[in-house]
PDB file of C-alpha atoms and ligand atoms in Angstrom:
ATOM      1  CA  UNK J   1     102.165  -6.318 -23.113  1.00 97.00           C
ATOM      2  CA  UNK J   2     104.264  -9.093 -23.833  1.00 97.00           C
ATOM      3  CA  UNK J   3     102.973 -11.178 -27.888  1.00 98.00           C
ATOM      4  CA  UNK J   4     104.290 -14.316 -27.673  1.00 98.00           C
ATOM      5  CA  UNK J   5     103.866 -16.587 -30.173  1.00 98.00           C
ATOM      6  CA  UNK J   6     106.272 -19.862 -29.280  1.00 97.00           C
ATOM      7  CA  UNK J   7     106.630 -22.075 -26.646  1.00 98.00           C
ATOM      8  CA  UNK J   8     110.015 -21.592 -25.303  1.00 98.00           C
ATOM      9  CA  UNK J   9     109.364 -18.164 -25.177  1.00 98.00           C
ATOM     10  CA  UNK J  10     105.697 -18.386 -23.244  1.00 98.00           C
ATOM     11  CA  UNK J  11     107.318 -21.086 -20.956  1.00 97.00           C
ATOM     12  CA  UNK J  12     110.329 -18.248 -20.166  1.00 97.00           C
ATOM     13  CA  UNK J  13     107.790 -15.871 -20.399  1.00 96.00           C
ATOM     14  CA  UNK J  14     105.245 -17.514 -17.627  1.00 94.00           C
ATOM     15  CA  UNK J  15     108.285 -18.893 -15.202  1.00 92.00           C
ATOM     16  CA  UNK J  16     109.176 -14.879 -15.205  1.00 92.00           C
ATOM     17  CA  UNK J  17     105.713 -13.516 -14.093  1.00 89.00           C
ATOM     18  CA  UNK J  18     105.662 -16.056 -11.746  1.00 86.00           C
ATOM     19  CA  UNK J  19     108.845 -15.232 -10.327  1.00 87.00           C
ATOM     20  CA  UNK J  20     107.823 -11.886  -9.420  1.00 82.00           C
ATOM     21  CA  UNK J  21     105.547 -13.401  -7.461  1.00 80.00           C
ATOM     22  CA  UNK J  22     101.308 -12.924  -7.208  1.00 87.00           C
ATOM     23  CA  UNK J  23      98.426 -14.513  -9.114  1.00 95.00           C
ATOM     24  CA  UNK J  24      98.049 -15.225 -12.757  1.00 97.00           C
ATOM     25  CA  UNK J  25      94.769 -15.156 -13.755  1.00 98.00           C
ATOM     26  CA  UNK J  26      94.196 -16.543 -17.909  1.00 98.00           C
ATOM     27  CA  UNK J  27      91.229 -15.619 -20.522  1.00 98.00           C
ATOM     28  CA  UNK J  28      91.675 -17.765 -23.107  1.00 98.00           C
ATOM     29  CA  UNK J  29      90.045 -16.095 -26.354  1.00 98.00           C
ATOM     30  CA  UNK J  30      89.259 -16.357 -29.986  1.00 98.00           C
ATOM     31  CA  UNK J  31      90.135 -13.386 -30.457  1.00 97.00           C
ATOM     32  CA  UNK J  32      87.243 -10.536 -32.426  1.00 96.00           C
ATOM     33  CA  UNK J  33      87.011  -9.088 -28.697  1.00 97.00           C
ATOM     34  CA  UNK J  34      84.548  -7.066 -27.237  1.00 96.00           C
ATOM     35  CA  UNK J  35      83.060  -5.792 -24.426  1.00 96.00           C
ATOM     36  CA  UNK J  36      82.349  -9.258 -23.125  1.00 96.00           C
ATOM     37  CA  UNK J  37      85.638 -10.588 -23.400  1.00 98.00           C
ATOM     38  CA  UNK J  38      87.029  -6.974 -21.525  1.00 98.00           C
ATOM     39  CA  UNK J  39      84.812  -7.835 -18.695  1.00 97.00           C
ATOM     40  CA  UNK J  40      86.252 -11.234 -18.220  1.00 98.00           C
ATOM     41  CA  UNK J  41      89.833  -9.133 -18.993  1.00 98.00           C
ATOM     42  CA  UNK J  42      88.823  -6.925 -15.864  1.00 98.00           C
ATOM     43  CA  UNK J  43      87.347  -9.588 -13.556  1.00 98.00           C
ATOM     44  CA  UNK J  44      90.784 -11.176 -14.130  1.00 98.00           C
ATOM     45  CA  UNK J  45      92.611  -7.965 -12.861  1.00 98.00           C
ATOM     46  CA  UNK J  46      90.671  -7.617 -10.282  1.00 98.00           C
ATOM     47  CA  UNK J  47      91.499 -11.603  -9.278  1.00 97.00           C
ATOM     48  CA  UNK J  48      95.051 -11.842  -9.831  1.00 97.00           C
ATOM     49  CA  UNK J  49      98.709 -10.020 -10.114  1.00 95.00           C
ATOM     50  CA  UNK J  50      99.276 -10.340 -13.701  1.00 96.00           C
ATOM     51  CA  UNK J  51      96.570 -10.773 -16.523  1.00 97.00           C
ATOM     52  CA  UNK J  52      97.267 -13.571 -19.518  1.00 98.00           C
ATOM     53  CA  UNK J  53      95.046 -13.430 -22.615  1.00 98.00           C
ATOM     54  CA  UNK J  54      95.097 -16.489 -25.596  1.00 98.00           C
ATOM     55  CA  UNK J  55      94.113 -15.735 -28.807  1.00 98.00           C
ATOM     56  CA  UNK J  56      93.905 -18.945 -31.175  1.00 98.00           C
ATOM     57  CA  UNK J  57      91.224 -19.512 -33.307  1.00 98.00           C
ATOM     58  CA  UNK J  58      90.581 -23.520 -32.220  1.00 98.00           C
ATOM     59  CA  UNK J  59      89.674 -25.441 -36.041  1.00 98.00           C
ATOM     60  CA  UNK J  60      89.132 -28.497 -33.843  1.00 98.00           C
ATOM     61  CA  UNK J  61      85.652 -27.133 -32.181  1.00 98.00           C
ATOM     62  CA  UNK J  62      83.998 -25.705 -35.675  1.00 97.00           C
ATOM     63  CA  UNK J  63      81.965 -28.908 -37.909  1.00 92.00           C
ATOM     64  CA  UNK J  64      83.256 -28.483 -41.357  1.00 89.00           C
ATOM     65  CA  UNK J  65      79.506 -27.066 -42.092  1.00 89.00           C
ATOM     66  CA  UNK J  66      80.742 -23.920 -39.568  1.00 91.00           C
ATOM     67  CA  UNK J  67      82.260 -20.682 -39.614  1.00 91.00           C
ATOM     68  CA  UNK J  68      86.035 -21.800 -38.961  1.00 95.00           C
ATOM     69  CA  UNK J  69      87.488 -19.930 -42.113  1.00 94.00           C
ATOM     70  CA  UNK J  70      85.288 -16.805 -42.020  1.00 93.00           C
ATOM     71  CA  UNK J  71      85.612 -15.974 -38.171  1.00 94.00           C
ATOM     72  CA  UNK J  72      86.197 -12.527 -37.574  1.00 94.00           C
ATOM     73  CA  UNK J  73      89.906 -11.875 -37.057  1.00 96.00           C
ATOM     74  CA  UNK J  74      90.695  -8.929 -36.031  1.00 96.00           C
ATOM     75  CA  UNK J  75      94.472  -9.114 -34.298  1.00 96.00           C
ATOM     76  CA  UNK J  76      96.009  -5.565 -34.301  1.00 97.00           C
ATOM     77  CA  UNK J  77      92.392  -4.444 -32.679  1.00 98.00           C
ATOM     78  CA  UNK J  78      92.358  -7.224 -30.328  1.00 98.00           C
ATOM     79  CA  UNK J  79      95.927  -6.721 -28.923  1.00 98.00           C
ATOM     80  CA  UNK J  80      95.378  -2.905 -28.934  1.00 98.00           C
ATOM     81  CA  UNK J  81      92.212  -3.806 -26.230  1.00 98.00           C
ATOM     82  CA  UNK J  82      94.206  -6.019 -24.349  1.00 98.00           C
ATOM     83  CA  UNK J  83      96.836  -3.853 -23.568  1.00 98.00           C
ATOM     84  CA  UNK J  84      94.231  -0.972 -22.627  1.00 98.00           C
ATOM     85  CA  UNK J  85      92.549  -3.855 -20.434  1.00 98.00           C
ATOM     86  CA  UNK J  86      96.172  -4.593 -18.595  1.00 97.00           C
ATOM     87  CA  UNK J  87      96.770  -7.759 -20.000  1.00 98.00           C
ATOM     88  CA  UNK J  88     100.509  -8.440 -19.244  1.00 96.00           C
ATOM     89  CA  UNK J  89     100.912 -11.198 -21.787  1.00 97.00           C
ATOM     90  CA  UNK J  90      99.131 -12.414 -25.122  1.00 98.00           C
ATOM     91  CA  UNK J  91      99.904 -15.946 -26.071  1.00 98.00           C
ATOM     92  CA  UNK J  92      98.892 -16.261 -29.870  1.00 98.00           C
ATOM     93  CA  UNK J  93      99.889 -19.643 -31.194  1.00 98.00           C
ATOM     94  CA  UNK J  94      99.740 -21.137 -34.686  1.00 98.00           C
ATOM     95  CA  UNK J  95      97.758 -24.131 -35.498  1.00 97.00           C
ATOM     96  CA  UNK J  96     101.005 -26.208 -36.021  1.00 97.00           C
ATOM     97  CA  UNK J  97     102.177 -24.856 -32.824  1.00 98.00           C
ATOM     98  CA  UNK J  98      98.479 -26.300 -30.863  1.00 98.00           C
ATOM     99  CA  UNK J  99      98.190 -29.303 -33.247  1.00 98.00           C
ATOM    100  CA  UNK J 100     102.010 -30.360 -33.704  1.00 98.00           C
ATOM    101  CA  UNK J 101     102.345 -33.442 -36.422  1.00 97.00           C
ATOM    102  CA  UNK J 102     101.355 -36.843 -35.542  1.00 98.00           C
ATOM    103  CA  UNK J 103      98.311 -34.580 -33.237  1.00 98.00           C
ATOM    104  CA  UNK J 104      96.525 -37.464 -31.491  1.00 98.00           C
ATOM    105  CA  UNK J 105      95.331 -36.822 -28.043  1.00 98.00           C
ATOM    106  CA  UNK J 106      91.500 -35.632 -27.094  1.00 98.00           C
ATOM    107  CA  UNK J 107      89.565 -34.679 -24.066  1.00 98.00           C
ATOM    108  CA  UNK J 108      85.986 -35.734 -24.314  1.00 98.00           C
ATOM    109  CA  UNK J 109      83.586 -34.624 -21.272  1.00 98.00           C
ATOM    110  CA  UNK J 110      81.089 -36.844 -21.465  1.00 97.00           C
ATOM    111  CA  UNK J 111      77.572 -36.329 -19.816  1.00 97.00           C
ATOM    112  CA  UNK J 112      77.217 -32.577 -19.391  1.00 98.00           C
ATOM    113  CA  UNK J 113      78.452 -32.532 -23.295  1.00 98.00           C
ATOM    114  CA  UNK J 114      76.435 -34.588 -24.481  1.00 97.00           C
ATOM    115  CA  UNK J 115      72.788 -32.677 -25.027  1.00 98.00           C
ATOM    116  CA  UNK J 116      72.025 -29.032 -25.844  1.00 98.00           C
ATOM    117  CA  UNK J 117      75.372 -27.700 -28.531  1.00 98.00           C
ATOM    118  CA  UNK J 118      76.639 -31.268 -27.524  1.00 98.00           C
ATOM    119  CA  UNK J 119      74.358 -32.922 -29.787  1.00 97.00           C
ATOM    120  CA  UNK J 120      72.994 -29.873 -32.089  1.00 96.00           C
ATOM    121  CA  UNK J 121      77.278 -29.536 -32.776  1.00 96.00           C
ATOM    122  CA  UNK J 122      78.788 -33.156 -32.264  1.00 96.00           C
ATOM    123  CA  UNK J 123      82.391 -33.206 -31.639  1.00 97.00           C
ATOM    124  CA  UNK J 124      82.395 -29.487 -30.555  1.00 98.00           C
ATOM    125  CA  UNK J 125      83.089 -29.517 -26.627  1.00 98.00           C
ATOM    126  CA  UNK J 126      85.498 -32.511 -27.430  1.00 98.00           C
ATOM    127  CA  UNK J 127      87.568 -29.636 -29.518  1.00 98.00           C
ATOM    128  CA  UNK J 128      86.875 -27.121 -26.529  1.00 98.00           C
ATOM    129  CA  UNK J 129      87.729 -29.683 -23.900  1.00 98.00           C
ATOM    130  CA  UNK J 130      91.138 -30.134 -25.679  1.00 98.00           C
ATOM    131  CA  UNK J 131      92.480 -26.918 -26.327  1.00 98.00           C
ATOM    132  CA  UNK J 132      91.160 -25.918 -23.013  1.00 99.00           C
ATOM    133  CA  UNK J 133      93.078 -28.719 -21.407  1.00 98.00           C
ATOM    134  CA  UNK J 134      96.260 -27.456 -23.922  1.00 98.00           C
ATOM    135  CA  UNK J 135      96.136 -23.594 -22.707  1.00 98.00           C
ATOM    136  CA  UNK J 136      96.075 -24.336 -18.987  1.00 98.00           C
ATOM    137  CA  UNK J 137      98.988 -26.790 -19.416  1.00 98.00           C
ATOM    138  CA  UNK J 138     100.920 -24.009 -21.506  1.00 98.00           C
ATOM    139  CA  UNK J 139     100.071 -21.528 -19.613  1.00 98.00           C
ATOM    140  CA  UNK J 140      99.545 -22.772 -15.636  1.00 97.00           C
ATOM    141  CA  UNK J 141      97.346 -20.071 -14.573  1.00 98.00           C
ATOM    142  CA  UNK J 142      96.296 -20.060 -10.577  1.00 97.00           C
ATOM    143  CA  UNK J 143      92.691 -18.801 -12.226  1.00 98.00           C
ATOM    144  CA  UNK J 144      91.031 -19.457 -15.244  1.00 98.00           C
ATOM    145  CA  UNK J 145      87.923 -17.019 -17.053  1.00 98.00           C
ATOM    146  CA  UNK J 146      85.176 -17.937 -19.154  1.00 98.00           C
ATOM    147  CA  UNK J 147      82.085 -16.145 -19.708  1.00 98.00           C
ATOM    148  CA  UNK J 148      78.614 -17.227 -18.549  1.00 98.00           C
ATOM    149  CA  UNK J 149      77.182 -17.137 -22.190  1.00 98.00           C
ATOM    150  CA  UNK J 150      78.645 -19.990 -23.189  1.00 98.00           C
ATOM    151  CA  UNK J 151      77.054 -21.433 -20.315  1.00 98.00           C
ATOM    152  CA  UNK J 152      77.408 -25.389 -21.503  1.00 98.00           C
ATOM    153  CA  UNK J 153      81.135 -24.735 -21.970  1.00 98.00           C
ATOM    154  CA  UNK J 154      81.550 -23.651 -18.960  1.00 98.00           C
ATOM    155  CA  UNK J 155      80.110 -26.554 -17.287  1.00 98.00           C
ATOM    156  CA  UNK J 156      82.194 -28.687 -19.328  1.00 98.00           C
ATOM    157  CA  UNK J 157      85.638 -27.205 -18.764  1.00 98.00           C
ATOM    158  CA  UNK J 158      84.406 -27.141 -14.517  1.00 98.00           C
ATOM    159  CA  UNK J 159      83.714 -31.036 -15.108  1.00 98.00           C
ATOM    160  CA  UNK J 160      87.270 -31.713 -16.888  1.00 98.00           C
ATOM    161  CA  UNK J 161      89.272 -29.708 -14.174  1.00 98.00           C
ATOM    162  CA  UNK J 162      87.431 -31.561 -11.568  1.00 98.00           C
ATOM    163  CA  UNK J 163      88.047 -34.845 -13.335  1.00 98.00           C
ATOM    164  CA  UNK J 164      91.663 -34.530 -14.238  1.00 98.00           C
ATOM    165  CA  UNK J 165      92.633 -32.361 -10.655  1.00 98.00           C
ATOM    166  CA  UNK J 166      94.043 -29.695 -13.312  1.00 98.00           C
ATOM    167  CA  UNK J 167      95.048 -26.666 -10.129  1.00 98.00           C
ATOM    168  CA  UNK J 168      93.382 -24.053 -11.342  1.00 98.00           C
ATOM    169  CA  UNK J 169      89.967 -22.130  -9.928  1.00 98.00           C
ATOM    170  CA  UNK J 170      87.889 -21.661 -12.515  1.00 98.00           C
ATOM    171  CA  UNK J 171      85.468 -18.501 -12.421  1.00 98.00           C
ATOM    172  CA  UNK J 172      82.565 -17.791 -14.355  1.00 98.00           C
ATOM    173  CA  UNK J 173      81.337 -14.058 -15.568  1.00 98.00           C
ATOM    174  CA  UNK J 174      77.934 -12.734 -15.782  1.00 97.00           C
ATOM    175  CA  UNK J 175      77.186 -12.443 -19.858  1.00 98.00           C
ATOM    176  CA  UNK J 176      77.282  -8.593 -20.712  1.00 98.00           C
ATOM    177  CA  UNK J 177      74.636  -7.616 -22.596  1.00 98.00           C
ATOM    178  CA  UNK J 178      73.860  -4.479 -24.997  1.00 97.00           C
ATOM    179  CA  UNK J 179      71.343  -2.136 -24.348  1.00 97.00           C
ATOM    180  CA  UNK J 180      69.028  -3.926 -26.653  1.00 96.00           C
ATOM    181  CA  UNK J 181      69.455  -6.869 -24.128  1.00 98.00           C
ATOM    182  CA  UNK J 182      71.138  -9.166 -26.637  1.00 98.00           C
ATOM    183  CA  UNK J 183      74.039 -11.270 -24.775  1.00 98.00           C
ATOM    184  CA  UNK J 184      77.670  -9.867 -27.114  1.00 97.00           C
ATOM    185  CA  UNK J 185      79.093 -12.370 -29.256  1.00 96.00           C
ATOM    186  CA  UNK J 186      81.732 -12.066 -32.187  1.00 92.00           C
ATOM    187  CA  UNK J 187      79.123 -13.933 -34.294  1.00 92.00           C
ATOM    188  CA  UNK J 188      76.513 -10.528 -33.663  1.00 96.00           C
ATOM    189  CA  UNK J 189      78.413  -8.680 -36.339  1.00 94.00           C
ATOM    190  CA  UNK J 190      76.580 -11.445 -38.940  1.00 94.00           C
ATOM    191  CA  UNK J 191      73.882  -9.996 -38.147  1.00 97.00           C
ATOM    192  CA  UNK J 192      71.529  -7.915 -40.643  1.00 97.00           C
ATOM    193  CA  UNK J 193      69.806  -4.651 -39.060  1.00 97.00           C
ATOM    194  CA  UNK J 194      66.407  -6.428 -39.391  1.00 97.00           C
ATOM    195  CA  UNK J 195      68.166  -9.864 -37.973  1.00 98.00           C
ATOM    196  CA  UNK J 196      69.396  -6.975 -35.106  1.00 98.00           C
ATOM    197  CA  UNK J 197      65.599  -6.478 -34.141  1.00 98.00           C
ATOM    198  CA  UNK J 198      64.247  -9.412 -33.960  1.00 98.00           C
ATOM    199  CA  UNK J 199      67.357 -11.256 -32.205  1.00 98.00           C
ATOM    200  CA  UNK J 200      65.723  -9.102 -29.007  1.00 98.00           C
ATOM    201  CA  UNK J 201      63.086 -11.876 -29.039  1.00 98.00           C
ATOM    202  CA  UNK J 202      65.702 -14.395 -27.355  1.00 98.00           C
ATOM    203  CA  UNK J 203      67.128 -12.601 -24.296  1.00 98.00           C
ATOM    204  CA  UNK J 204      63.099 -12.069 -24.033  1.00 98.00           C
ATOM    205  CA  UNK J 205      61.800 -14.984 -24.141  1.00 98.00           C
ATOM    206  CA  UNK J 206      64.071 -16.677 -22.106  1.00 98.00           C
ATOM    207  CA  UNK J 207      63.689 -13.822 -19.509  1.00 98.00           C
ATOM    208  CA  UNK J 208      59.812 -14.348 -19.491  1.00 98.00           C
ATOM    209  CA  UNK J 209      60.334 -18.287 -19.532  1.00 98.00           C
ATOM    210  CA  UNK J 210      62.788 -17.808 -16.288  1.00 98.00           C
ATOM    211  CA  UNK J 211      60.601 -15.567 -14.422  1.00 98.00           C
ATOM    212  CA  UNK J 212      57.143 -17.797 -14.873  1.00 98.00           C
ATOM    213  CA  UNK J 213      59.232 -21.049 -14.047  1.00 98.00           C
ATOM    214  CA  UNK J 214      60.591 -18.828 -11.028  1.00 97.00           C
ATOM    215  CA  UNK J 215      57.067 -18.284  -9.946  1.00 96.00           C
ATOM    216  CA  UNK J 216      55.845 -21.533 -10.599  1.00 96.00           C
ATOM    217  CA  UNK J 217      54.761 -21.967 -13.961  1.00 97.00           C
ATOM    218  CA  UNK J 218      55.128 -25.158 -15.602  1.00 98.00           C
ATOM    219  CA  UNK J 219      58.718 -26.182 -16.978  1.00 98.00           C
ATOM    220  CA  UNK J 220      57.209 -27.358 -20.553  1.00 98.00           C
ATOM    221  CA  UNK J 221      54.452 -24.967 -21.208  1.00 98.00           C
ATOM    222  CA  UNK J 222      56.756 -22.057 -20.804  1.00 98.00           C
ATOM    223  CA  UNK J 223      59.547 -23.836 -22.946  1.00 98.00           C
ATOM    224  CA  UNK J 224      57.395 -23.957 -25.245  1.00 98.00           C
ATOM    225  CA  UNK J 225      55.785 -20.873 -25.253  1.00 98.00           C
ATOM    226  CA  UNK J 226      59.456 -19.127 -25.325  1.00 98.00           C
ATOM    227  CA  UNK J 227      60.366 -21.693 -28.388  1.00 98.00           C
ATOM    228  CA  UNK J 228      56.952 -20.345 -29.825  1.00 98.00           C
ATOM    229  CA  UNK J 229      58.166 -16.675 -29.633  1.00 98.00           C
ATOM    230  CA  UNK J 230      61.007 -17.310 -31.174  1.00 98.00           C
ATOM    231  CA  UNK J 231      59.715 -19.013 -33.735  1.00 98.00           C
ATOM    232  CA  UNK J 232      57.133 -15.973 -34.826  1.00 98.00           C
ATOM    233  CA  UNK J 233      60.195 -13.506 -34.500  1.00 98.00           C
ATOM    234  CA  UNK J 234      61.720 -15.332 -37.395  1.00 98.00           C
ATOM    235  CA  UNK J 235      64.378 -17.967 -35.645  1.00 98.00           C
ATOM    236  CA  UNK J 236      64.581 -21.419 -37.578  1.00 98.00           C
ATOM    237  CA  UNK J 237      65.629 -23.987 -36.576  1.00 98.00           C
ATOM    238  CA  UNK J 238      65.661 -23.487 -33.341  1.00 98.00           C
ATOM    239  CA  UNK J 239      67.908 -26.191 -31.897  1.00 98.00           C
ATOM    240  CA  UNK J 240      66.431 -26.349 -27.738  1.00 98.00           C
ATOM    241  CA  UNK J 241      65.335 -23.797 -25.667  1.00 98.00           C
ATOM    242  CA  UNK J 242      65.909 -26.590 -22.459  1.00 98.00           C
ATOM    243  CA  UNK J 243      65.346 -25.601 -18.444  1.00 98.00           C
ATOM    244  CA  UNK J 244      68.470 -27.839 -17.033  1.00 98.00           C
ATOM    245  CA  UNK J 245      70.578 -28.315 -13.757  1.00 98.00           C
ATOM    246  CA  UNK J 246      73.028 -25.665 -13.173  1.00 97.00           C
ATOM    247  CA  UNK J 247      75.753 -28.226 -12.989  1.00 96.00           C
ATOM    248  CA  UNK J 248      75.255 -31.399 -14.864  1.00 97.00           C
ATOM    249  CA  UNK J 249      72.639 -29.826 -16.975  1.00 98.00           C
ATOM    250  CA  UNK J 250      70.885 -32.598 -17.368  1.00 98.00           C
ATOM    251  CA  UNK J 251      67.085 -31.648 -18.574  1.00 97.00           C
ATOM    252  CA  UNK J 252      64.504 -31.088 -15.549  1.00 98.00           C
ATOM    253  CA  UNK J 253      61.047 -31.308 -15.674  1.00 95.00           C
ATOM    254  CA  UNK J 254      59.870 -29.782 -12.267  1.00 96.00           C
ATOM    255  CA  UNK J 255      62.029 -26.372 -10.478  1.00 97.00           C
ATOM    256  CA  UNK J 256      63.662 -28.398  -7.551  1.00 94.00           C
ATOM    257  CA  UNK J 257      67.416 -27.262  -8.029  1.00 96.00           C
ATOM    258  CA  UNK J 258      69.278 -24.928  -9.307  1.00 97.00           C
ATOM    259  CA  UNK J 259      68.823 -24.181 -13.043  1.00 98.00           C
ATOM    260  CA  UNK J 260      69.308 -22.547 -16.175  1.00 98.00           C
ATOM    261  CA  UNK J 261      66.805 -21.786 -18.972  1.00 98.00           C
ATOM    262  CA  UNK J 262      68.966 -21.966 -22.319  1.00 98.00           C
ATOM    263  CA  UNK J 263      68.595 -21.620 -26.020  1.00 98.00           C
ATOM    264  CA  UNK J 264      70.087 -21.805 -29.218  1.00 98.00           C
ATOM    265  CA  UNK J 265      68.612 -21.208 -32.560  1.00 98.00           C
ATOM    266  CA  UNK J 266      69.533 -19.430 -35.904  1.00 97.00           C
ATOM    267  CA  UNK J 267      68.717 -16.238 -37.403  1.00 97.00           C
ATOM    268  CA  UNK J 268      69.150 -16.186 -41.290  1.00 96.00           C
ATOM    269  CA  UNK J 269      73.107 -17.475 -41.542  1.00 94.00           C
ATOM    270  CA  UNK J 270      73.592 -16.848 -37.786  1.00 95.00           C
ATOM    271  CA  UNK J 271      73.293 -19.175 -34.504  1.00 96.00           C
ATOM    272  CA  UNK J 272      72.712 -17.390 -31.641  1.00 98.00           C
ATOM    273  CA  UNK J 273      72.842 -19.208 -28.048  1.00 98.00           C
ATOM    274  CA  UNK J 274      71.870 -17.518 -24.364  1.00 98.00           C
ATOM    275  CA  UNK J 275      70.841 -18.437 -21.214  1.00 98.00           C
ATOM    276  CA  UNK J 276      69.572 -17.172 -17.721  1.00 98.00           C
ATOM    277  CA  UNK J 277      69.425 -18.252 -14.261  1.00 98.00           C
ATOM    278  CA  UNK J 278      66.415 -19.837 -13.056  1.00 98.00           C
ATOM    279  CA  UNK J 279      66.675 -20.446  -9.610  1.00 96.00           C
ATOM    280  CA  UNK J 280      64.032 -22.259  -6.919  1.00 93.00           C
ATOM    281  CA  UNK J 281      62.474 -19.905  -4.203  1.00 87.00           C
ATOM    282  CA  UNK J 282      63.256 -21.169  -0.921  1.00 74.00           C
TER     283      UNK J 282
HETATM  284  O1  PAF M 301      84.853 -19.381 -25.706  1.00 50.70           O
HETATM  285  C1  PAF M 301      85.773 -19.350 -26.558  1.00 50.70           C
HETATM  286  O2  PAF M 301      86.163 -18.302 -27.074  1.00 50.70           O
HETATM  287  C2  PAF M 301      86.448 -20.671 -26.956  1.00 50.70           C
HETATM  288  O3  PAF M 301      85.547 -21.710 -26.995  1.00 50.70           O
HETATM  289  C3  PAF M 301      87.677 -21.012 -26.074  1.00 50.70           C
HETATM  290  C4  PAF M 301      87.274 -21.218 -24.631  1.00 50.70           C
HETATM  291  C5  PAF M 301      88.704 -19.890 -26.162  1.00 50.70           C
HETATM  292  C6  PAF M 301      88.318 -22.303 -26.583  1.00 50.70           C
HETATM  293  O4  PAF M 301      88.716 -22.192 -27.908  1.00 50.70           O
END
């Protein structure tokens, strides 16, 4: 696996795998990998010729109340994975080398960013939808992975390529879950073994929220109810637990598209965020 860590070099780097012809699939990363992230590193084998990973921890999409300086970096682990995974090429920038002097330029989605993390995290997806934007222009990848957890930011980054006709597919991946049915996250290892235990109550109380709505139940009373279990399991604040279009995700009130049931709320120190389908019978 190729660590590359300058521009020059990635743009050599990129014009060379492309040469030898094929697909280049990217995941971009912030690195403190697991399982979820090797599942999007797999998908992306399975998709294309040659596999690019980023890893760049983005300051632009932490609020200076968040967890930019203690993220979990873990480099020497991460690069060891990727290379198991078949990644052909690790681009790990510096911040000067994302945000040179005189840094001016912004994406901001608006619409789909605006509710759920939009508003509980203002100014986040504008700092996603940039350094998203940044990567695929460094790196010019025929496909593009991000995992279904981060279900808003996928939806954002869909909207932007749409908007700006950026040439790249971009493929969402089921969220991979432990056995305990929590959705991975870097941000789990904050986690207390007590906070560990009753985390379980979000994966189930969305799933119970999805299946009612599925079946007909009202939108709000099981929204509530699921915001209700969460509360008694020990989450506060909880920031929305929302049923929204699959696309825009713009809040519904009644089952007659698509949807998504999603939540995010803290546990002691940590903010935890999943979601599940919810989709209309026919
Ligand atoms: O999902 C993440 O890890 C980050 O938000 C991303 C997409 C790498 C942008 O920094």
């Amino acid at each position: 696996m190729q660590i590359i860590r300058d521009l020059p070099a990635l743009r050599k780097a990129v014009a060379g795998l492309k040469k030898e012809c094929g697909k280049l699939a990217f995941v971009p990363t912030m690195g403190a990998l697991h399982a979820g992230h090797m599942a999007l590193i797999a998908e992306a084998g399975r998709k294309a010729d040659h596999v690019v990973a980023s890893i760049f921890v983005n300051p632009t999409q932490f609020a200076l109340n968040e967890d930019f300086s203690t993220y979990p970096r873990r480099e020497a682990e991460d690069m060891h994975m990727l290379e198991k995974g078949g990644c052909a090429l690790l681009w790990a920038p510096d911040v000067e080398t994302m945000y040179p002097p005189g840094h001016s330029t912004t994406i901001n989605v608006t619409g789909v960013s605006d509710g759920l993390d939009g508003a509980a995290r203002p100014g986040h997806f504008t700092g996603v939808a940039t350094i998203v934007y940044t990567l695929l222009n460094q790196v010019q990848p025929d496909i593009a992975l991000f995992g279904e957890k981060d279900f808003q930011q996928l939806a954002v980054i869909r909207r932007m390529v749409r908007d700006m006709d950026l040439p790249v597919e971009i493929d969402g991946v089921p969220t991979q879950r432990d056995a305990d049915g929590i959705a991975l996250s870097s941000r789990n290892i904050y986690l207390s073994k007590e906070q560990r235990i009753a985390a379980r109550a979000l994966p189930r109380a969305l799933g119970e929220a999805a299946k009612a709505i599925q079946e007909g139940g009202d939108i709000r009373e099981h929204t509530e109810r699921a915001t209700d279990t969460l509360r008694r399991a020990g989450f506060d604040p909880i920031d929305y637990v929302a049923v929204c279009d699959a696309e825009t995700l713009e809040s519904l009130t009644s089952l007659t598209r698509p949807a998504r049931i999603l939540a995010a709320a803290r546990i002691g120190q940590t903010r935890l965020i999943d979601n599940l389908p919810v989709i209309p019978s026919v």
